[in-house]
Amino acid sequence: MSFEIAEAQLLRRGVSLEAIASIVYQLQIAYHPELKQEECLASVKSVLSKREVQYTLFTGIALDELAEKKELPEPLQAILDADEPLYGVDETMALGITSMFGMIGLTSLGYLDKVKPGIIGVLNDKTDKVHVFLDDLVAGIAAAASARIAHKNEGARQYL
Ligand code: MG
């Protein structure tokens, strides 16, 4: 099943679902003092069970791995080698994931891109591997999982 493939690919690239869940926890704990790590993990799993998210992940990880093996056509190989700041396709793909779960995730995505907490920073700092896509995709999944929790908040105001 493609959920298991997505989870296995993330693990192969050094990312556990628990590591993504801790970022979700950090994002949401201020708004939900009762929040549990398990709820964050369940939200990450729910995001990752969406087929479109899995496909986005497969695409980004494949490009990272091909870049590592120097198997991409030019000029794409050179752009990924440099992690060119103006490339932007990695961020666009992350945005695609997050926007499936409401606009509230977009501010979290921007925040995660700037601050790079937890596993996002670890991926970003690894110079022997190519993680042009994966750092953004993990941020996208974390922001989406965080948005899911925000939307389900029972303390949210009611207007009707
Ligand atoms: Mg990137």
Short mmCIF file of N, CA and C and ligand atoms in Angstrom, two decimals:
data_model
loop_
_atom_site.label_atom_id
_atom_site.label_comp_id
_atom_site.label_asym_id
_atom_site.label_seq_id
_atom_site.Cartn_x
_atom_site.Cartn_y
_atom_site.Cartn_z
N MET A 1 0.85 -1.20 0.00
CA MET A 1 0.00 0.00 0.00
C MET A 1 0.88 1.24 0.00
N SER A 2 0.42 2.30 -0.64
CA SER A 2 1.33 3.43 -0.82
C SER A 2 1.62 4.21 0.46
N PHE A 3 0.74 4.09 1.49
CA PHE A 3 1.08 4.73 2.77
C PHE A 3 2.37 4.12 3.34
N GLU A 4 2.44 2.78 3.32
CA GLU A 4 3.62 2.09 3.85
C GLU A 4 4.86 2.43 3.03
N ILE A 5 4.68 2.55 1.71
CA ILE A 5 5.83 2.91 0.86
C ILE A 5 6.32 4.31 1.22
N ALA A 6 5.37 5.23 1.41
CA ALA A 6 5.73 6.61 1.76
C ALA A 6 6.47 6.63 3.10
N GLU A 7 5.95 5.90 4.08
CA GLU A 7 6.59 5.85 5.40
C GLU A 7 8.00 5.25 5.30
N ALA A 8 8.12 4.17 4.51
CA ALA A 8 9.42 3.52 4.35
C ALA A 8 10.42 4.44 3.63
N GLN A 9 9.94 5.18 2.64
CA GLN A 9 10.84 6.10 1.92
C GLN A 9 11.32 7.21 2.84
N LEU A 10 10.41 7.72 3.68
CA LEU A 10 10.81 8.75 4.64
C LEU A 10 11.88 8.21 5.59
N LEU A 11 11.66 6.99 6.08
CA LEU A 11 12.63 6.38 7.01
C LEU A 11 13.98 6.17 6.33
N ARG A 12 13.94 5.72 5.08
CA ARG A 12 15.17 5.53 4.32
C ARG A 12 15.97 6.82 4.22
N ARG A 13 15.24 7.95 4.18
CA ARG A 13 15.89 9.26 4.07
C ARG A 13 16.10 9.90 5.45
N GLY A 14 15.90 9.11 6.51
CA GLY A 14 16.23 9.59 7.86
C GLY A 14 15.12 10.32 8.59
N VAL A 15 13.88 10.18 8.11
CA VAL A 15 12.76 10.91 8.74
C VAL A 15 11.72 9.93 9.28
N SER A 16 11.51 9.95 10.60
CA SER A 16 10.44 9.13 11.18
C SER A 16 9.17 9.97 11.28
N LEU A 17 8.04 9.28 11.31
CA LEU A 17 6.77 10.01 11.47
C LEU A 17 6.73 10.68 12.84
N GLU A 18 7.40 10.07 13.83
CA GLU A 18 7.46 10.66 15.18
C GLU A 18 8.20 12.00 15.16
N ALA A 19 9.26 12.07 14.34
CA ALA A 19 10.03 13.33 14.25
C ALA A 19 9.16 14.43 13.65
N ILE A 20 8.31 14.08 12.69
CA ILE A 20 7.40 15.07 12.10
C ILE A 20 6.35 15.45 13.14
N ALA A 21 5.87 14.44 13.90
CA ALA A 21 4.85 14.69 14.92
C ALA A 21 5.36 15.65 15.99
N SER A 22 6.65 15.56 16.34
CA SER A 22 7.14 16.50 17.37
C SER A 22 7.11 17.94 16.88
N ILE A 23 7.32 18.15 15.59
CA ILE A 23 7.22 19.51 15.06
C ILE A 23 5.77 20.00 15.14
N VAL A 24 4.84 19.10 14.82
CA VAL A 24 3.41 19.44 14.91
C VAL A 24 3.07 19.83 16.35
N TYR A 25 3.59 19.05 17.29
CA TYR A 25 3.34 19.31 18.71
C TYR A 25 3.83 20.71 19.09
N GLN A 26 5.06 21.04 18.67
CA GLN A 26 5.62 22.37 18.97
C GLN A 26 4.76 23.49 18.37
N LEU A 27 4.21 23.24 17.19
CA LEU A 27 3.40 24.27 16.52
C LEU A 27 2.07 24.49 17.23
N GLN A 28 1.49 23.41 17.77
CA GLN A 28 0.11 23.47 18.27
C GLN A 28 -0.05 23.55 19.78
N ILE A 29 0.99 23.23 20.55
CA ILE A 29 0.84 23.12 22.00
C ILE A 29 0.39 24.46 22.63
N ALA A 30 0.81 25.57 22.06
CA ALA A 30 0.42 26.87 22.61
C ALA A 30 -1.09 27.08 22.55
N TYR A 31 -1.74 26.47 21.55
CA TYR A 31 -3.18 26.65 21.36
C TYR A 31 -4.00 25.52 21.97
N HIS A 32 -3.34 24.40 22.24
CA HIS A 32 -4.02 23.23 22.81
C HIS A 32 -3.19 22.67 23.95
N PRO A 33 -3.33 23.22 25.16
CA PRO A 33 -2.50 22.77 26.28
C PRO A 33 -2.66 21.28 26.59
N GLU A 34 -3.79 20.70 26.18
CA GLU A 34 -4.04 19.27 26.46
C GLU A 34 -3.48 18.34 25.37
N LEU A 35 -2.89 18.94 24.36
CA LEU A 35 -2.46 18.15 23.20
C LEU A 35 -1.46 17.06 23.58
N LYS A 36 -1.64 15.90 22.97
CA LYS A 36 -0.74 14.77 23.21
C LYS A 36 0.07 14.49 21.95
N GLN A 37 1.29 13.96 22.15
CA GLN A 37 2.15 13.60 21.01
C GLN A 37 1.42 12.60 20.09
N GLU A 38 0.63 11.68 20.73
CA GLU A 38 -0.05 10.66 19.91
C GLU A 38 -1.06 11.28 18.94
N GLU A 39 -1.71 12.36 19.39
CA GLU A 39 -2.66 13.04 18.49
C GLU A 39 -1.92 13.65 17.31
N CYS A 40 -0.73 14.17 17.58
CA CYS A 40 0.07 14.76 16.51
C CYS A 40 0.50 13.68 15.52
N LEU A 41 0.90 12.52 16.07
CA LEU A 41 1.30 11.41 15.21
C LEU A 41 0.12 10.93 14.36
N ALA A 42 -1.05 10.87 14.98
CA ALA A 42 -2.25 10.44 14.24
C ALA A 42 -2.55 11.44 13.12
N SER A 43 -2.32 12.72 13.37
CA SER A 43 -2.59 13.72 12.35
C SER A 43 -1.58 13.61 11.19
N VAL A 44 -0.32 13.35 11.53
CA VAL A 44 0.71 13.15 10.50
C VAL A 44 0.33 11.95 9.63
N LYS A 45 -0.13 10.87 10.28
CA LYS A 45 -0.52 9.66 9.53
C LYS A 45 -1.71 9.94 8.63
N SER A 46 -2.63 10.75 9.12
CA SER A 46 -3.80 11.08 8.32
C SER A 46 -3.40 11.89 7.07
N VAL A 47 -2.50 12.84 7.26
CA VAL A 47 -2.02 13.63 6.10
C VAL A 47 -1.34 12.71 5.10
N LEU A 48 -0.51 11.80 5.63
CA LEU A 48 0.26 10.91 4.78
C LEU A 48 -0.60 9.83 4.13
N SER A 49 -1.83 9.66 4.61
CA SER A 49 -2.69 8.66 3.98
C SER A 49 -3.38 9.22 2.74
N LYS A 50 -3.24 10.51 2.50
CA LYS A 50 -3.83 11.10 1.30
C LYS A 50 -2.93 10.79 0.10
N ARG A 51 -3.54 10.25 -0.93
CA ARG A 51 -2.78 9.79 -2.09
C ARG A 51 -1.93 10.90 -2.73
N GLU A 52 -2.52 12.08 -2.81
CA GLU A 52 -1.81 13.19 -3.46
C GLU A 52 -0.55 13.57 -2.67
N VAL A 53 -0.62 13.45 -1.34
CA VAL A 53 0.55 13.74 -0.51
C VAL A 53 1.63 12.68 -0.77
N GLN A 54 1.21 11.41 -0.84
CA GLN A 54 2.17 10.33 -1.10
C GLN A 54 2.86 10.55 -2.45
N TYR A 55 2.09 10.91 -3.47
CA TYR A 55 2.67 11.10 -4.80
C TYR A 55 3.67 12.26 -4.81
N THR A 56 3.33 13.31 -4.07
CA THR A 56 4.24 14.46 -3.99
C THR A 56 5.56 14.03 -3.33
N LEU A 57 5.42 13.24 -2.28
CA LEU A 57 6.60 12.73 -1.57
C LEU A 57 7.45 11.84 -2.46
N PHE A 58 6.81 10.93 -3.19
CA PHE A 58 7.56 10.03 -4.09
C PHE A 58 8.36 10.85 -5.10
N THR A 59 7.72 11.89 -5.62
CA THR A 59 8.37 12.72 -6.66
C THR A 59 9.58 13.44 -6.08
N GLY A 60 9.40 14.07 -4.93
CA GLY A 60 10.50 14.85 -4.33
C GLY A 60 11.65 13.96 -3.90
N ILE A 61 11.34 12.83 -3.28
CA ILE A 61 12.40 11.93 -2.81
C ILE A 61 13.16 11.34 -4.01
N ALA A 62 12.44 11.00 -5.06
CA ALA A 62 13.10 10.46 -6.26
C ALA A 62 14.08 11.49 -6.83
N LEU A 63 13.68 12.74 -6.89
CA LEU A 63 14.56 13.78 -7.44
C LEU A 63 15.78 13.99 -6.53
N ASP A 64 15.56 13.98 -5.20
CA ASP A 64 16.69 14.10 -4.27
C ASP A 64 17.68 12.95 -4.49
N GLU A 65 17.14 11.73 -4.61
CA GLU A 65 18.03 10.56 -4.72
C GLU A 65 18.74 10.53 -6.07
N LEU A 66 18.05 10.93 -7.13
CA LEU A 66 18.69 10.99 -8.44
C LEU A 66 19.78 12.06 -8.44
N ALA A 67 19.53 13.18 -7.76
CA ALA A 67 20.53 14.25 -7.67
C ALA A 67 21.76 13.75 -6.91
N GLU A 68 21.52 12.95 -5.86
CA GLU A 68 22.64 12.40 -5.09
C GLU A 68 23.51 11.50 -5.95
N LYS A 69 22.86 10.77 -6.88
CA LYS A 69 23.61 9.86 -7.75
C LYS A 69 24.12 10.56 -9.01
N LYS A 70 23.90 11.88 -9.09
CA LYS A 70 24.32 12.69 -10.25
C LYS A 70 23.68 12.17 -11.55
N GLU A 71 22.43 11.77 -11.44
CA GLU A 71 21.75 11.19 -12.61
C GLU A 71 20.71 12.10 -13.23
N LEU A 72 20.65 13.35 -12.80
CA LEU A 72 19.66 14.26 -13.39
C LEU A 72 20.25 14.96 -14.61
N PRO A 73 19.41 15.30 -15.57
CA PRO A 73 19.91 16.06 -16.72
C PRO A 73 20.27 17.49 -16.30
N GLU A 74 21.21 18.07 -16.99
CA GLU A 74 21.55 19.47 -16.75
C GLU A 74 20.53 20.36 -17.46
N PRO A 75 20.23 21.55 -16.94
CA PRO A 75 20.91 22.17 -15.79
C PRO A 75 20.31 21.80 -14.43
N LEU A 76 19.35 20.84 -14.42
CA LEU A 76 18.69 20.51 -13.16
C LEU A 76 19.68 19.98 -12.12
N GLN A 77 20.62 19.13 -12.57
CA GLN A 77 21.61 18.58 -11.63
C GLN A 77 22.39 19.70 -10.93
N ALA A 78 22.82 20.68 -11.70
CA ALA A 78 23.61 21.78 -11.13
C ALA A 78 22.76 22.63 -10.19
N ILE A 79 21.50 22.81 -10.53
CA ILE A 79 20.60 23.62 -9.69
C ILE A 79 20.38 22.92 -8.34
N LEU A 80 20.17 21.60 -8.39
CA LEU A 80 19.95 20.86 -7.15
C LEU A 80 21.25 20.74 -6.34
N ASP A 81 22.39 20.58 -7.04
CA ASP A 81 23.68 20.53 -6.34
C ASP A 81 23.90 21.80 -5.53
N ALA A 82 23.48 22.92 -6.10
CA ALA A 82 23.69 24.21 -5.44
C ALA A 82 22.58 24.51 -4.43
N ASP A 83 21.52 23.70 -4.40
CA ASP A 83 20.30 24.01 -3.64
C ASP A 83 19.94 25.48 -3.88
N GLU A 84 19.86 25.80 -5.15
CA GLU A 84 19.64 27.17 -5.63
C GLU A 84 18.42 27.82 -4.96
N PRO A 85 18.63 28.92 -4.25
CA PRO A 85 17.51 29.53 -3.50
C PRO A 85 16.35 29.98 -4.38
N LEU A 86 16.63 30.26 -5.65
CA LEU A 86 15.55 30.73 -6.52
C LEU A 86 14.84 29.60 -7.26
N TYR A 87 15.23 28.35 -6.98
CA TYR A 87 14.61 27.21 -7.67
C TYR A 87 13.11 27.17 -7.37
N GLY A 88 12.73 27.07 -6.10
CA GLY A 88 11.33 27.27 -5.69
C GLY A 88 10.36 26.12 -5.92
N VAL A 89 10.73 25.12 -6.73
CA VAL A 89 9.81 24.02 -7.00
C VAL A 89 9.59 23.17 -5.74
N ASP A 90 10.65 23.06 -4.93
CA ASP A 90 10.54 22.33 -3.66
C ASP A 90 9.51 22.99 -2.74
N GLU A 91 9.57 24.32 -2.65
CA GLU A 91 8.60 25.03 -1.82
C GLU A 91 7.19 24.95 -2.41
N THR A 92 7.10 24.98 -3.74
CA THR A 92 5.79 24.88 -4.39
C THR A 92 5.13 23.54 -4.07
N MET A 93 5.93 22.47 -4.07
CA MET A 93 5.38 21.15 -3.76
C MET A 93 4.92 21.07 -2.30
N ALA A 94 5.71 21.68 -1.40
CA ALA A 94 5.33 21.70 0.02
C ALA A 94 4.02 22.48 0.19
N LEU A 95 3.93 23.59 -0.52
CA LEU A 95 2.73 24.42 -0.49
C LEU A 95 1.51 23.62 -0.98
N GLY A 96 1.74 22.79 -1.99
CA GLY A 96 0.68 21.94 -2.52
C GLY A 96 0.14 21.01 -1.45
N ILE A 97 1.03 20.42 -0.67
CA ILE A 97 0.61 19.52 0.42
C ILE A 97 -0.19 20.30 1.45
N THR A 98 0.38 21.41 1.90
CA THR A 98 -0.25 22.17 2.99
C THR A 98 -1.60 22.73 2.58
N SER A 99 -1.70 23.20 1.34
CA SER A 99 -2.94 23.87 0.93
C SER A 99 -4.12 22.90 0.82
N MET A 100 -3.84 21.59 0.83
CA MET A 100 -4.95 20.62 0.83
C MET A 100 -5.68 20.61 2.17
N PHE A 101 -5.07 21.24 3.20
CA PHE A 101 -5.64 21.16 4.55
C PHE A 101 -6.01 22.53 5.11
N GLY A 102 -6.28 23.48 4.26
CA GLY A 102 -6.74 24.79 4.72
C GLY A 102 -5.62 25.82 4.74
N MET A 103 -6.02 27.07 4.64
CA MET A 103 -5.04 28.15 4.51
C MET A 103 -4.23 28.38 5.77
N ILE A 104 -4.75 27.93 6.93
CA ILE A 104 -4.05 28.19 8.19
C ILE A 104 -2.66 27.55 8.20
N GLY A 105 -2.49 26.50 7.43
CA GLY A 105 -1.19 25.83 7.38
C GLY A 105 -0.12 26.63 6.67
N LEU A 106 -0.53 27.60 5.86
CA LEU A 106 0.45 28.32 5.06
C LEU A 106 1.38 29.17 5.91
N THR A 107 0.85 29.79 6.96
CA THR A 107 1.71 30.60 7.83
C THR A 107 2.69 29.68 8.57
N SER A 108 2.20 28.50 9.01
CA SER A 108 3.10 27.55 9.68
C SER A 108 4.21 27.11 8.73
N LEU A 109 3.86 26.91 7.47
CA LEU A 109 4.86 26.47 6.50
C LEU A 109 5.96 27.53 6.36
N GLY A 110 5.57 28.78 6.27
CA GLY A 110 6.55 29.88 6.17
C GLY A 110 7.43 29.92 7.41
N TYR A 111 6.80 29.72 8.57
CA TYR A 111 7.54 29.71 9.83
C TYR A 111 8.55 28.56 9.86
N LEU A 112 8.10 27.36 9.47
CA LEU A 112 8.99 26.19 9.49
C LEU A 112 10.15 26.36 8.51
N ASP A 113 9.88 27.00 7.38
CA ASP A 113 10.93 27.23 6.39
C ASP A 113 12.00 28.16 6.95
N LYS A 114 11.59 29.13 7.73
CA LYS A 114 12.55 30.09 8.32
C LYS A 114 13.30 29.48 9.49
N VAL A 115 12.55 28.87 10.44
CA VAL A 115 13.15 28.44 11.71
C VAL A 115 13.81 27.05 11.60
N LYS A 116 13.30 26.21 10.72
CA LYS A 116 13.79 24.85 10.51
C LYS A 116 13.99 24.07 11.82
N PRO A 117 12.91 23.85 12.58
CA PRO A 117 13.05 23.13 13.84
C PRO A 117 13.23 21.62 13.62
N GLY A 118 13.83 20.97 14.61
CA GLY A 118 13.92 19.51 14.64
C GLY A 118 14.51 18.89 13.39
N ILE A 119 13.84 17.87 12.89
CA ILE A 119 14.35 17.08 11.76
C ILE A 119 14.52 17.93 10.49
N ILE A 120 13.77 19.01 10.37
CA ILE A 120 13.92 19.88 9.18
C ILE A 120 15.32 20.49 9.15
N GLY A 121 15.78 20.95 10.33
CA GLY A 121 17.13 21.51 10.44
C GLY A 121 18.19 20.45 10.20
N VAL A 122 17.94 19.25 10.72
CA VAL A 122 18.90 18.15 10.54
C VAL A 122 19.07 17.86 9.05
N LEU A 123 17.96 17.78 8.31
CA LEU A 123 18.01 17.52 6.87
C LEU A 123 18.74 18.64 6.15
N ASN A 124 18.44 19.85 6.56
CA ASN A 124 19.02 21.01 5.91
C ASN A 124 20.53 21.10 6.12
N ASP A 125 21.01 20.60 7.28
CA ASP A 125 22.43 20.71 7.62
C ASP A 125 23.28 19.59 7.02
N LYS A 126 22.64 18.50 6.57
CA LYS A 126 23.40 17.36 6.07
C LYS A 126 24.01 17.68 4.71
N THR A 127 25.32 17.83 4.65
CA THR A 127 25.95 18.24 3.39
C THR A 127 26.32 17.05 2.50
N ASP A 128 26.35 15.82 3.09
CA ASP A 128 26.72 14.67 2.27
C ASP A 128 25.52 14.08 1.53
N LYS A 129 24.33 14.61 1.79
CA LYS A 129 23.11 14.12 1.13
C LYS A 129 22.42 15.29 0.43
N VAL A 130 21.55 14.95 -0.53
CA VAL A 130 20.74 15.98 -1.17
C VAL A 130 19.33 15.92 -0.58
N HIS A 131 18.93 17.02 0.05
CA HIS A 131 17.58 17.09 0.60
C HIS A 131 16.89 18.36 0.12
N VAL A 132 17.07 18.67 -1.15
CA VAL A 132 16.46 19.89 -1.70
C VAL A 132 14.95 19.84 -1.50
N PHE A 133 14.36 18.68 -1.78
CA PHE A 133 12.90 18.53 -1.68
C PHE A 133 12.46 18.12 -0.28
N LEU A 134 13.21 17.18 0.32
CA LEU A 134 12.67 16.55 1.53
C LEU A 134 12.47 17.52 2.69
N ASP A 135 13.39 18.48 2.88
CA ASP A 135 13.19 19.40 4.02
C ASP A 135 11.87 20.16 3.86
N ASP A 136 11.58 20.59 2.64
CA ASP A 136 10.32 21.33 2.41
C ASP A 136 9.11 20.41 2.51
N LEU A 137 9.24 19.18 2.00
CA LEU A 137 8.09 18.27 2.05
C LEU A 137 7.75 17.88 3.48
N VAL A 138 8.78 17.69 4.31
CA VAL A 138 8.53 17.39 5.72
C VAL A 138 7.86 18.60 6.39
N ALA A 139 8.34 19.81 6.06
CA ALA A 139 7.70 21.02 6.60
C ALA A 139 6.25 21.10 6.13
N GLY A 140 6.00 20.73 4.87
CA GLY A 140 4.64 20.74 4.33
C GLY A 140 3.73 19.77 5.05
N ILE A 141 4.23 18.57 5.33
CA ILE A 141 3.43 17.56 6.04
C ILE A 141 3.17 18.02 7.47
N ALA A 142 4.20 18.56 8.13
CA ALA A 142 4.05 19.04 9.51
C ALA A 142 3.03 20.19 9.57
N ALA A 143 3.13 21.12 8.63
CA ALA A 143 2.20 22.26 8.62
C ALA A 143 0.77 21.79 8.34
N ALA A 144 0.63 20.80 7.47
CA ALA A 144 -0.69 20.26 7.14
C ALA A 144 -1.28 19.53 8.35
N ALA A 145 -0.45 18.73 9.03
CA ALA A 145 -0.92 17.98 10.20
C ALA A 145 -1.31 18.94 11.31
N SER A 146 -0.57 20.03 11.42
CA SER A 146 -0.87 21.07 12.40
C SER A 146 -2.20 21.77 12.06
N ALA A 147 -2.40 22.05 10.79
CA ALA A 147 -3.64 22.69 10.34
C ALA A 147 -4.84 21.79 10.62
N ARG A 148 -4.67 20.49 10.44
CA ARG A 148 -5.76 19.53 10.72
C ARG A 148 -6.20 19.62 12.17
N ILE A 149 -5.21 19.72 13.07
CA ILE A 149 -5.51 19.80 14.50
C ILE A 149 -6.22 21.13 14.80
N ALA A 150 -5.73 22.20 14.19
CA ALA A 150 -6.35 23.52 14.39
C ALA A 150 -7.81 23.50 13.95
N HIS A 151 -8.08 22.84 12.82
CA HIS A 151 -9.45 22.82 12.30
C HIS A 151 -10.39 21.96 13.14
N LYS A 152 -9.81 21.01 13.88
CA LYS A 152 -10.65 20.12 14.69
C LYS A 152 -10.80 20.63 16.12
N ASN A 153 -10.17 21.76 16.44
CA ASN A 153 -10.18 22.29 17.81
C ASN A 153 -11.61 22.54 18.30
N GLU A 154 -12.00 21.83 19.32
CA GLU A 154 -13.37 22.00 19.83
C GLU A 154 -13.56 23.31 20.56
N GLY A 155 -12.44 23.95 20.91
CA GLY A 155 -12.52 25.24 21.58
C GLY A 155 -12.69 26.39 20.60
N ALA A 156 -12.73 26.08 19.29
CA ALA A 156 -12.87 27.13 18.29
C ALA A 156 -14.23 27.81 18.46
N ARG A 157 -14.27 29.12 18.21
CA ARG A 157 -15.52 29.87 18.41
C ARG A 157 -16.60 29.42 17.43
N GLN A 158 -17.81 29.43 17.89
CA GLN A 158 -18.96 29.08 17.04
C GLN A 158 -19.70 30.37 16.71
N TYR A 159 -20.11 30.50 15.49
CA TYR A 159 -20.81 31.74 15.08
C TYR A 159 -22.25 31.50 14.70
N LEU A 160 -22.72 30.29 14.86
CA LEU A 160 -24.14 30.03 14.55
C LEU A 160 -24.82 29.40 15.75
MG MG B 1 14.47 22.92 -0.18
#
